[in-house]
Amino acid sequence: MLVPVRCFTCGNVIADRYEEFQAALKKSTNPSDTLDSLGIKRYCCRRMLLTTVETIQQIIPFQEAVHKRNLEVKAELE
Ligand SMILES: [Zn+2]
Protein backbone atom coordinates (compact mmCIF):
# COMPACT_ATOMS: atom_id res chain seq x y z
CA MET A 1 0.00 0.00 0.00
CA LEU A 2 1.10 3.54 -0.61
CA VAL A 3 1.83 5.77 2.34
CA PRO A 4 -1.41 7.48 3.42
CA VAL A 5 -1.30 11.25 3.02
CA ARG A 6 -3.46 11.94 6.06
CA CYS A 7 -4.30 10.14 9.27
CA PHE A 8 -7.53 8.18 8.71
CA THR A 9 -8.90 9.22 12.10
CA CYS A 10 -7.97 12.87 12.72
CA GLY A 11 -6.92 14.05 9.23
CA ASN A 12 -3.48 15.23 10.27
CA VAL A 13 -1.00 15.26 7.36
CA ILE A 14 1.55 12.50 7.98
CA ALA A 15 2.93 11.58 4.56
CA ASP A 16 5.52 14.35 4.69
CA ARG A 17 7.08 12.73 7.76
CA TYR A 18 7.12 9.12 6.53
CA GLU A 19 10.56 9.18 4.88
CA GLU A 20 12.00 11.08 7.82
CA PHE A 21 10.49 8.47 10.15
CA GLN A 22 11.95 5.57 8.16
CA ALA A 23 15.40 7.19 8.08
CA ALA A 24 15.32 7.95 11.81
CA LEU A 25 14.07 4.45 12.56
CA LYS A 26 17.22 2.94 11.02
CA LYS A 27 19.37 4.96 13.42
CA SER A 28 17.23 4.56 16.55
CA THR A 29 16.01 1.28 17.99
CA ASN A 30 13.02 2.80 19.76
CA PRO A 31 10.14 3.83 17.44
CA SER A 32 8.43 5.68 20.31
CA ASP A 33 11.38 8.07 20.69
CA THR A 34 11.51 8.55 16.92
CA LEU A 35 7.82 9.50 16.77
CA ASP A 36 8.26 11.86 19.73
CA SER A 37 11.18 13.57 18.00
CA LEU A 38 9.06 14.06 14.87
CA GLY A 39 6.34 15.69 16.97
CA ILE A 40 3.71 13.02 16.37
CA LYS A 41 1.87 12.85 19.68
CA ARG A 42 -1.59 11.41 18.93
CA TYR A 43 -1.82 7.64 18.98
CA CYS A 44 -4.01 7.58 15.86
CA CYS A 45 -1.24 9.29 13.85
CA ARG A 46 1.45 7.14 15.47
CA ARG A 47 -0.28 3.93 14.42
CA MET A 48 -0.47 5.25 10.83
CA LEU A 49 3.32 5.50 10.59
CA LEU A 50 3.99 2.34 12.59
CA THR A 51 1.66 0.07 10.62
CA THR A 52 2.18 1.28 7.03
CA VAL A 53 3.84 -1.32 4.83
CA GLU A 54 5.09 0.01 1.53
CA THR A 55 4.36 -2.65 -1.09
CA ILE A 56 4.60 -0.62 -4.30
CA GLN A 57 8.13 -1.86 -5.07
CA GLN A 58 6.88 -5.46 -4.79
CA ILE A 59 3.89 -4.83 -7.09
CA ILE A 60 5.70 -2.95 -9.91
CA PRO A 61 7.37 -6.04 -11.47
CA PHE A 62 4.02 -7.83 -11.73
CA GLN A 63 2.37 -4.78 -13.29
CA GLU A 64 5.20 -4.54 -15.86
CA ALA A 65 4.84 -8.24 -16.67
CA VAL A 66 1.09 -7.86 -17.19
CA HIS A 67 1.62 -4.86 -19.45
CA LYS A 68 4.27 -6.73 -21.47
CA ARG A 69 1.96 -9.74 -21.86
CA ASN A 70 -0.92 -7.48 -23.00
CA LEU A 71 1.33 -6.05 -25.71
CA GLU A 72 2.28 -9.58 -26.83
CA VAL A 73 -1.39 -10.63 -27.05
CA LYS A 74 -2.30 -7.53 -29.05
CA ALA A 75 0.61 -8.19 -31.43
CA GLU A 76 -0.53 -11.80 -31.93
CA LEU A 77 -4.10 -10.73 -32.67
CA GLU A 78 -3.06 -8.20 -35.32
ZN1 LIG B 1 -4.34 11.11 13.77
PDB file of N, CA and C and ligand atoms in Angstrom:
ATOM      1  N   MET A   1       0.837  -1.176   0.000  1.00  0.00           N
ATOM      2  CA  MET A   1       0.000   0.000   0.000  1.00  0.00           C
ATOM      3  C   MET A   1       0.881   1.238   0.000  1.00  0.00           C
ATOM      4  N   LEU A   2       0.376   2.278  -0.624  1.00  0.00           N
ATOM      5  CA  LEU A   2       1.100   3.536  -0.606  1.00  0.00           C
ATOM      6  C   LEU A   2       0.972   4.169   0.776  1.00  0.00           C
ATOM      7  N   VAL A   3       1.870   5.070   1.069  1.00  0.00           N
ATOM      8  CA  VAL A   3       1.831   5.765   2.344  1.00  0.00           C
ATOM      9  C   VAL A   3       0.613   6.690   2.354  1.00  0.00           C
ATOM     10  N   PRO A   4      -0.247   6.592   3.359  1.00  0.00           N
ATOM     11  CA  PRO A   4      -1.411   7.484   3.418  1.00  0.00           C
ATOM     12  C   PRO A   4      -0.974   8.931   3.612  1.00  0.00           C
ATOM     13  N   VAL A   5      -1.645   9.827   2.925  1.00  0.00           N
ATOM     14  CA  VAL A   5      -1.302  11.252   3.018  1.00  0.00           C
ATOM     15  C   VAL A   5      -1.731  11.801   4.370  1.00  0.00           C
ATOM     16  N   ARG A   6      -2.935  11.430   4.799  1.00  0.00           N
ATOM     17  CA  ARG A   6      -3.464  11.943   6.064  1.00  0.00           C
ATOM     18  C   ARG A   6      -3.817  10.787   6.996  1.00  0.00           C
ATOM     19  N   CYS A   7      -3.849  11.101   8.277  1.00  0.00           N
ATOM     20  CA  CYS A   7      -4.299  10.135   9.274  1.00  0.00           C
ATOM     21  C   CYS A   7      -5.778   9.833   9.009  1.00  0.00           C
ATOM     22  N   PHE A   8      -6.146   8.564   8.999  1.00  0.00           N
ATOM     23  CA  PHE A   8      -7.526   8.178   8.710  1.00  0.00           C
ATOM     24  C   PHE A   8      -8.493   8.687   9.781  1.00  0.00           C
ATOM     25  N   THR A   9      -8.024   8.847  10.999  1.00  0.00           N
ATOM     26  CA  THR A   9      -8.898   9.224  12.104  1.00  0.00           C
ATOM     27  C   THR A   9      -9.021  10.735  12.278  1.00  0.00           C
ATOM     28  N   CYS A  10      -7.902  11.439  12.394  1.00  0.00           N
ATOM     29  CA  CYS A  10      -7.966  12.874  12.720  1.00  0.00           C
ATOM     30  C   CYS A  10      -7.692  13.768  11.523  1.00  0.00           C
ATOM     31  N   GLY A  11      -7.159  13.246  10.424  1.00  0.00           N
ATOM     32  CA  GLY A  11      -6.922  14.046   9.231  1.00  0.00           C
ATOM     33  C   GLY A  11      -5.614  14.807   9.232  1.00  0.00           C
ATOM     34  N   ASN A  12      -4.782  14.571  10.217  1.00  0.00           N
ATOM     35  CA  ASN A  12      -3.483  15.231  10.272  1.00  0.00           C
ATOM     36  C   ASN A  12      -2.610  14.739   9.114  1.00  0.00           C
ATOM     37  N   VAL A  13      -1.875  15.651   8.461  1.00  0.00           N
ATOM     38  CA  VAL A  13      -0.996  15.264   7.357  1.00  0.00           C
ATOM     39  C   VAL A  13       0.209  14.533   7.932  1.00  0.00           C
ATOM     40  N   ILE A  14       0.443  13.298   7.456  1.00  0.00           N
ATOM     41  CA  ILE A  14       1.555  12.497   7.980  1.00  0.00           C
ATOM     42  C   ILE A  14       2.508  12.022   6.891  1.00  0.00           C
ATOM     43  N   ALA A  15       2.106  12.115   5.640  1.00  0.00           N
ATOM     44  CA  ALA A  15       2.933  11.580   4.558  1.00  0.00           C
ATOM     45  C   ALA A  15       4.257  12.311   4.439  1.00  0.00           C
ATOM     46  N   ASP A  16       4.277  13.591   4.808  1.00  0.00           N
ATOM     47  CA  ASP A  16       5.523  14.347   4.693  1.00  0.00           C
ATOM     48  C   ASP A  16       6.562  13.900   5.715  1.00  0.00           C
ATOM     49  N   ARG A  17       6.148  13.169   6.719  1.00  0.00           N
ATOM     50  CA  ARG A  17       7.084  12.729   7.761  1.00  0.00           C
ATOM     51  C   ARG A  17       7.474  11.259   7.615  1.00  0.00           C
ATOM     52  N   TYR A  18       6.892  10.562   6.641  1.00  0.00           N
ATOM     53  CA  TYR A  18       7.120   9.117   6.527  1.00  0.00           C
ATOM     54  C   TYR A  18       8.584   8.788   6.240  1.00  0.00           C
ATOM     55  N   GLU A  19       9.167   9.469   5.238  1.00  0.00           N
ATOM     56  CA  GLU A  19      10.562   9.178   4.881  1.00  0.00           C
ATOM     57  C   GLU A  19      11.502   9.543   6.018  1.00  0.00           C
ATOM     58  N   GLU A  20      11.197  10.666   6.674  1.00  0.00           N
ATOM     59  CA  GLU A  20      12.005  11.083   7.822  1.00  0.00           C
ATOM     60  C   GLU A  20      11.911  10.043   8.934  1.00  0.00           C
ATOM     61  N   PHE A  21      10.711   9.495   9.126  1.00  0.00           N
ATOM     62  CA  PHE A  21      10.491   8.472  10.148  1.00  0.00           C
ATOM     63  C   PHE A  21      11.275   7.204   9.809  1.00  0.00           C
ATOM     64  N   GLN A  22      11.229   6.777   8.562  1.00  0.00           N
ATOM     65  CA  GLN A  22      11.946   5.573   8.160  1.00  0.00           C
ATOM     66  C   GLN A  22      13.451   5.742   8.319  1.00  0.00           C
ATOM     67  N   ALA A  23      13.962   6.926   7.950  1.00  0.00           N
ATOM     68  CA  ALA A  23      15.402   7.185   8.084  1.00  0.00           C
ATOM     69  C   ALA A  23      15.809   7.213   9.546  1.00  0.00           C
ATOM     70  N   ALA A  24      15.003   7.856  10.382  1.00  0.00           N
ATOM     71  CA  ALA A  24      15.321   7.946  11.810  1.00  0.00           C
ATOM     72  C   ALA A  24      15.192   6.594  12.484  1.00  0.00           C
ATOM     73  N   LEU A  25      14.293   5.770  11.982  1.00  0.00           N
ATOM     74  CA  LEU A  25      14.075   4.449  12.561  1.00  0.00           C
ATOM     75  C   LEU A  25      15.296   3.540  12.368  1.00  0.00           C
ATOM     76  N   LYS A  26      16.014   3.750  11.262  1.00  0.00           N
ATOM     77  CA  LYS A  26      17.216   2.941  11.023  1.00  0.00           C
ATOM     78  C   LYS A  26      18.321   3.286  12.007  1.00  0.00           C
ATOM     79  N   LYS A  27      18.328   4.533  12.470  1.00  0.00           N
ATOM     80  CA  LYS A  27      19.365   4.960  13.421  1.00  0.00           C
ATOM     81  C   LYS A  27      18.981   4.593  14.850  1.00  0.00           C
ATOM     82  N   SER A  28      17.701   4.798  15.182  1.00  0.00           N
ATOM     83  CA  SER A  28      17.232   4.557  16.547  1.00  0.00           C
ATOM     84  C   SER A  28      16.569   3.190  16.637  1.00  0.00           C
ATOM     85  N   THR A  29      16.645   2.581  17.813  1.00  0.00           N
ATOM     86  CA  THR A  29      16.014   1.279  17.995  1.00  0.00           C
ATOM     87  C   THR A  29      14.629   1.410  18.605  1.00  0.00           C
ATOM     88  N   ASN A  30      14.301   2.616  19.100  1.00  0.00           N
ATOM     89  CA  ASN A  30      13.017   2.801  19.764  1.00  0.00           C
ATOM     90  C   ASN A  30      12.082   3.659  18.905  1.00  0.00           C
ATOM     91  N   PRO A  31      11.066   3.053  18.283  1.00  0.00           N
ATOM     92  CA  PRO A  31      10.144   3.827  17.441  1.00  0.00           C
ATOM     93  C   PRO A  31       9.393   4.909  18.212  1.00  0.00           C
ATOM     94  N   SER A  32       9.146   4.693  19.500  1.00  0.00           N
ATOM     95  CA  SER A  32       8.426   5.677  20.306  1.00  0.00           C
ATOM     96  C   SER A  32       9.221   6.984  20.389  1.00  0.00           C
ATOM     97  N   ASP A  33      10.530   6.868  20.625  1.00  0.00           N
ATOM     98  CA  ASP A  33      11.376   8.066  20.691  1.00  0.00           C
ATOM     99  C   ASP A  33      11.427   8.758  19.339  1.00  0.00           C
ATOM    100  N   THR A  34      11.468   7.979  18.266  1.00  0.00           N
ATOM    101  CA  THR A  34      11.510   8.548  16.919  1.00  0.00           C
ATOM    102  C   THR A  34      10.240   9.339  16.635  1.00  0.00           C
ATOM    103  N   LEU A  35       9.085   8.787  16.989  1.00  0.00           N
ATOM    104  CA  LEU A  35       7.823   9.497  16.774  1.00  0.00           C
ATOM    105  C   LEU A  35       7.746  10.751  17.631  1.00  0.00           C
ATOM    106  N   ASP A  36       8.241  10.679  18.865  1.00  0.00           N
ATOM    107  CA  ASP A  36       8.260  11.864  19.728  1.00  0.00           C
ATOM    108  C   ASP A  36       9.129  12.959  19.119  1.00  0.00           C
ATOM    109  N   SER A  37      10.288  12.568  18.570  1.00  0.00           N
ATOM    110  CA  SER A  37      11.184  13.568  17.999  1.00  0.00           C
ATOM    111  C   SER A  37      10.587  14.217  16.755  1.00  0.00           C
ATOM    112  N   LEU A  38       9.710  13.500  16.055  1.00  0.00           N
ATOM    113  CA  LEU A  38       9.056  14.061  14.875  1.00  0.00           C
ATOM    114  C   LEU A  38       7.835  14.902  15.244  1.00  0.00           C
ATOM    115  N   GLY A  39       7.469  14.892  16.508  1.00  0.00           N
ATOM    116  CA  GLY A  39       6.340  15.695  16.967  1.00  0.00           C
ATOM    117  C   GLY A  39       4.993  15.053  16.727  1.00  0.00           C
ATOM    118  N   ILE A  40       4.976  13.736  16.563  1.00  0.00           N
ATOM    119  CA  ILE A  40       3.712  13.024  16.366  1.00  0.00           C
ATOM    120  C   ILE A  40       3.266  12.489  17.728  1.00  0.00           C
ATOM    121  N   LYS A  41       2.279  13.159  18.312  1.00  0.00           N
ATOM    122  CA  LYS A  41       1.872  12.850  19.678  1.00  0.00           C
ATOM    123  C   LYS A  41       0.637  11.953  19.754  1.00  0.00           C
ATOM    124  N   ARG A  42      -0.325  12.163  18.833  1.00  0.00           N
ATOM    125  CA  ARG A  42      -1.586  11.415  18.928  1.00  0.00           C
ATOM    126  C   ARG A  42      -1.362   9.944  18.549  1.00  0.00           C
ATOM    127  N   TYR A  43      -2.043   9.051  19.251  1.00  0.00           N
ATOM    128  CA  TYR A  43      -1.822   7.635  18.982  1.00  0.00           C
ATOM    129  C   TYR A  43      -2.421   7.198  17.649  1.00  0.00           C
ATOM    130  N   CYS A  44      -3.445   7.948  17.161  1.00  0.00           N
ATOM    131  CA  CYS A  44      -4.007   7.583  15.860  1.00  0.00           C
ATOM    132  C   CYS A  44      -2.988   7.850  14.753  1.00  0.00           C
ATOM    133  N   CYS A  45      -2.255   8.956  14.851  1.00  0.00           N
ATOM    134  CA  CYS A  45      -1.236   9.287  13.855  1.00  0.00           C
ATOM    135  C   CYS A  45      -0.026   8.361  13.992  1.00  0.00           C
ATOM    136  N   ARG A  46       0.304   8.019  15.225  1.00  0.00           N
ATOM    137  CA  ARG A  46       1.449   7.140  15.469  1.00  0.00           C
ATOM    138  C   ARG A  46       1.212   5.763  14.852  1.00  0.00           C
ATOM    139  N   ARG A  47      -0.002   5.251  14.995  1.00  0.00           N
ATOM    140  CA  ARG A  47      -0.281   3.926  14.417  1.00  0.00           C
ATOM    141  C   ARG A  47      -0.206   3.967  12.888  1.00  0.00           C
ATOM    142  N   MET A  48      -0.537   5.144  12.287  1.00  0.00           N
ATOM    143  CA  MET A  48      -0.469   5.250  10.831  1.00  0.00           C
ATOM    144  C   MET A  48       0.961   5.024  10.344  1.00  0.00           C
ATOM    145  N   LEU A  49       1.926   5.647  10.997  1.00  0.00           N
ATOM    146  CA  LEU A  49       3.322   5.497  10.589  1.00  0.00           C
ATOM    147  C   LEU A  49       3.878   4.130  10.984  1.00  0.00           C
ATOM    148  N   LEU A  50       3.443   3.616  12.116  1.00  0.00           N
ATOM    149  CA  LEU A  50       3.990   2.343  12.591  1.00  0.00           C
ATOM    150  C   LEU A  50       3.485   1.157  11.775  1.00  0.00           C
ATOM    151  N   THR A  51       2.270   1.238  11.251  1.00  0.00           N
ATOM    152  CA  THR A  51       1.663   0.070  10.617  1.00  0.00           C
ATOM    153  C   THR A  51       1.654   0.122   9.090  1.00  0.00           C
ATOM    154  N   THR A  52       2.156   1.199   8.489  1.00  0.00           N
ATOM    155  CA  THR A  52       2.182   1.276   7.031  1.00  0.00           C
ATOM    156  C   THR A  52       3.268   0.363   6.478  1.00  0.00           C
ATOM    157  N   VAL A  53       2.889  -0.458   5.519  1.00  0.00           N
ATOM    158  CA  VAL A  53       3.838  -1.323   4.828  1.00  0.00           C
ATOM    159  C   VAL A  53       3.842  -0.892   3.370  1.00  0.00           C
ATOM    160  N   GLU A  54       4.991  -0.467   2.901  1.00  0.00           N
ATOM    161  CA  GLU A  54       5.087   0.012   1.534  1.00  0.00           C
ATOM    162  C   GLU A  54       5.284  -1.182   0.599  1.00  0.00           C
ATOM    163  N   THR A  55       4.296  -1.472  -0.225  1.00  0.00           N
ATOM    164  CA  THR A  55       4.355  -2.646  -1.092  1.00  0.00           C
ATOM    165  C   THR A  55       4.489  -2.297  -2.562  1.00  0.00           C
ATOM    166  N   ILE A  56       4.598  -1.020  -2.897  1.00  0.00           N
ATOM    167  CA  ILE A  56       4.604  -0.625  -4.302  1.00  0.00           C
ATOM    168  C   ILE A  56       5.802  -1.220  -5.047  1.00  0.00           C
ATOM    169  N   GLN A  57       6.954  -1.314  -4.404  1.00  0.00           N
ATOM    170  CA  GLN A  57       8.129  -1.861  -5.071  1.00  0.00           C
ATOM    171  C   GLN A  57       7.972  -3.367  -5.336  1.00  0.00           C
ATOM    172  N   GLN A  58       7.128  -4.041  -4.569  1.00  0.00           N
ATOM    173  CA  GLN A  58       6.882  -5.462  -4.793  1.00  0.00           C
ATOM    174  C   GLN A  58       5.855  -5.676  -5.896  1.00  0.00           C
ATOM    175  N   ILE A  59       4.967  -4.699  -6.116  1.00  0.00           N
ATOM    176  CA  ILE A  59       3.889  -4.830  -7.094  1.00  0.00           C
ATOM    177  C   ILE A  59       4.344  -4.438  -8.497  1.00  0.00           C
ATOM    178  N   ILE A  60       5.273  -3.483  -8.606  1.00  0.00           N
ATOM    179  CA  ILE A  60       5.697  -2.955  -9.905  1.00  0.00           C
ATOM    180  C   ILE A  60       6.138  -4.047 -10.883  1.00  0.00           C
ATOM    181  N   PRO A  61       6.967  -5.022 -10.496  1.00  0.00           N
ATOM    182  CA  PRO A  61       7.373  -6.042 -11.469  1.00  0.00           C
ATOM    183  C   PRO A  61       6.188  -6.828 -12.049  1.00  0.00           C
ATOM    184  N   PHE A  62       5.181  -7.106 -11.240  1.00  0.00           N
ATOM    185  CA  PHE A  62       4.016  -7.832 -11.728  1.00  0.00           C
ATOM    186  C   PHE A  62       3.221  -6.981 -12.707  1.00  0.00           C
ATOM    187  N   GLN A  63       3.093  -5.687 -12.402  1.00  0.00           N
ATOM    188  CA  GLN A  63       2.371  -4.782 -13.294  1.00  0.00           C
ATOM    189  C   GLN A  63       3.086  -4.671 -14.638  1.00  0.00           C
ATOM    190  N   GLU A  64       4.425  -4.608 -14.611  1.00  0.00           N
ATOM    191  CA  GLU A  64       5.202  -4.536 -15.855  1.00  0.00           C
ATOM    192  C   GLU A  64       5.052  -5.821 -16.662  1.00  0.00           C
ATOM    193  N   ALA A  65       5.008  -6.970 -15.979  1.00  0.00           N
ATOM    194  CA  ALA A  65       4.844  -8.243 -16.669  1.00  0.00           C
ATOM    195  C   ALA A  65       3.470  -8.339 -17.321  1.00  0.00           C
ATOM    196  N   VAL A  66       2.438  -7.857 -16.638  1.00  0.00           N
ATOM    197  CA  VAL A  66       1.086  -7.863 -17.187  1.00  0.00           C
ATOM    198  C   VAL A  66       1.016  -6.954 -18.411  1.00  0.00           C
ATOM    199  N   HIS A  67       1.619  -5.795 -18.323  1.00  0.00           N
ATOM    200  CA  HIS A  67       1.621  -4.855 -19.453  1.00  0.00           C
ATOM    201  C   HIS A  67       2.353  -5.462 -20.655  1.00  0.00           C
ATOM    202  N   LYS A  68       3.488  -6.101 -20.392  1.00  0.00           N
ATOM    203  CA  LYS A  68       4.266  -6.726 -21.469  1.00  0.00           C
ATOM    204  C   LYS A  68       3.457  -7.847 -22.138  1.00  0.00           C
ATOM    205  N   ARG A  69       2.764  -8.633 -21.329  1.00  0.00           N
ATOM    206  CA  ARG A  69       1.960  -9.740 -21.863  1.00  0.00           C
ATOM    207  C   ARG A  69       0.778  -9.203 -22.684  1.00  0.00           C
ATOM    208  N   ASN A  70       0.173  -8.092 -22.230  1.00  0.00           N
ATOM    209  CA  ASN A  70      -0.916  -7.477 -23.000  1.00  0.00           C
ATOM    210  C   ASN A  70      -0.434  -7.028 -24.364  1.00  0.00           C
ATOM    211  N   LEU A  71       0.760  -6.473 -24.428  1.00  0.00           N
ATOM    212  CA  LEU A  71       1.325  -6.046 -25.710  1.00  0.00           C
ATOM    213  C   LEU A  71       1.569  -7.247 -26.617  1.00  0.00           C
ATOM    214  N   GLU A  72       2.033  -8.358 -26.047  1.00  0.00           N
ATOM    215  CA  GLU A  72       2.277  -9.577 -26.828  1.00  0.00           C
ATOM    216  C   GLU A  72       0.963 -10.120 -27.405  1.00  0.00           C
ATOM    217  N   VAL A  73      -0.078 -10.121 -26.592  1.00  0.00           N
ATOM    218  CA  VAL A  73      -1.388 -10.632 -27.053  1.00  0.00           C
ATOM    219  C   VAL A  73      -1.935  -9.752 -28.169  1.00  0.00           C
ATOM    220  N   LYS A  74      -1.819  -8.433 -28.003  1.00  0.00           N
ATOM    221  CA  LYS A  74      -2.296  -7.527 -29.046  1.00  0.00           C
ATOM    222  C   LYS A  74      -1.528  -7.742 -30.339  1.00  0.00           C
ATOM    223  N   ALA A  75      -0.214  -7.973 -30.247  1.00  0.00           N
ATOM    224  CA  ALA A  75       0.610  -8.187 -31.433  1.00  0.00           C
ATOM    225  C   ALA A  75       0.226  -9.497 -32.129  1.00  0.00           C
ATOM    226  N   GLU A  76      -0.122 -10.521 -31.349  1.00  0.00           N
ATOM    227  CA  GLU A  76      -0.535 -11.801 -31.932  1.00  0.00           C
ATOM    228  C   GLU A  76      -1.875 -11.699 -32.626  1.00  0.00           C
ATOM    229  N   LEU A  77      -2.774 -10.864 -32.099  1.00  0.00           N
ATOM    230  CA  LEU A  77      -4.102 -10.728 -32.674  1.00  0.00           C
ATOM    231  C   LEU A  77      -4.094  -9.912 -33.976  1.00  0.00           C
ATOM    232  N   GLU A  78      -3.098  -9.060 -34.134  1.00  0.00           N
ATOM    233  CA  GLU A  78      -3.062  -8.203 -35.323  1.00  0.00           C
ATOM    234  C   GLU A  78      -2.443  -8.916 -36.509  1.00  0.00           C
TER     235      GLU A  78
HETATM  236 ZN    ZN B   1      -4.344  11.107  13.769  1.00  0.00          ZN
END
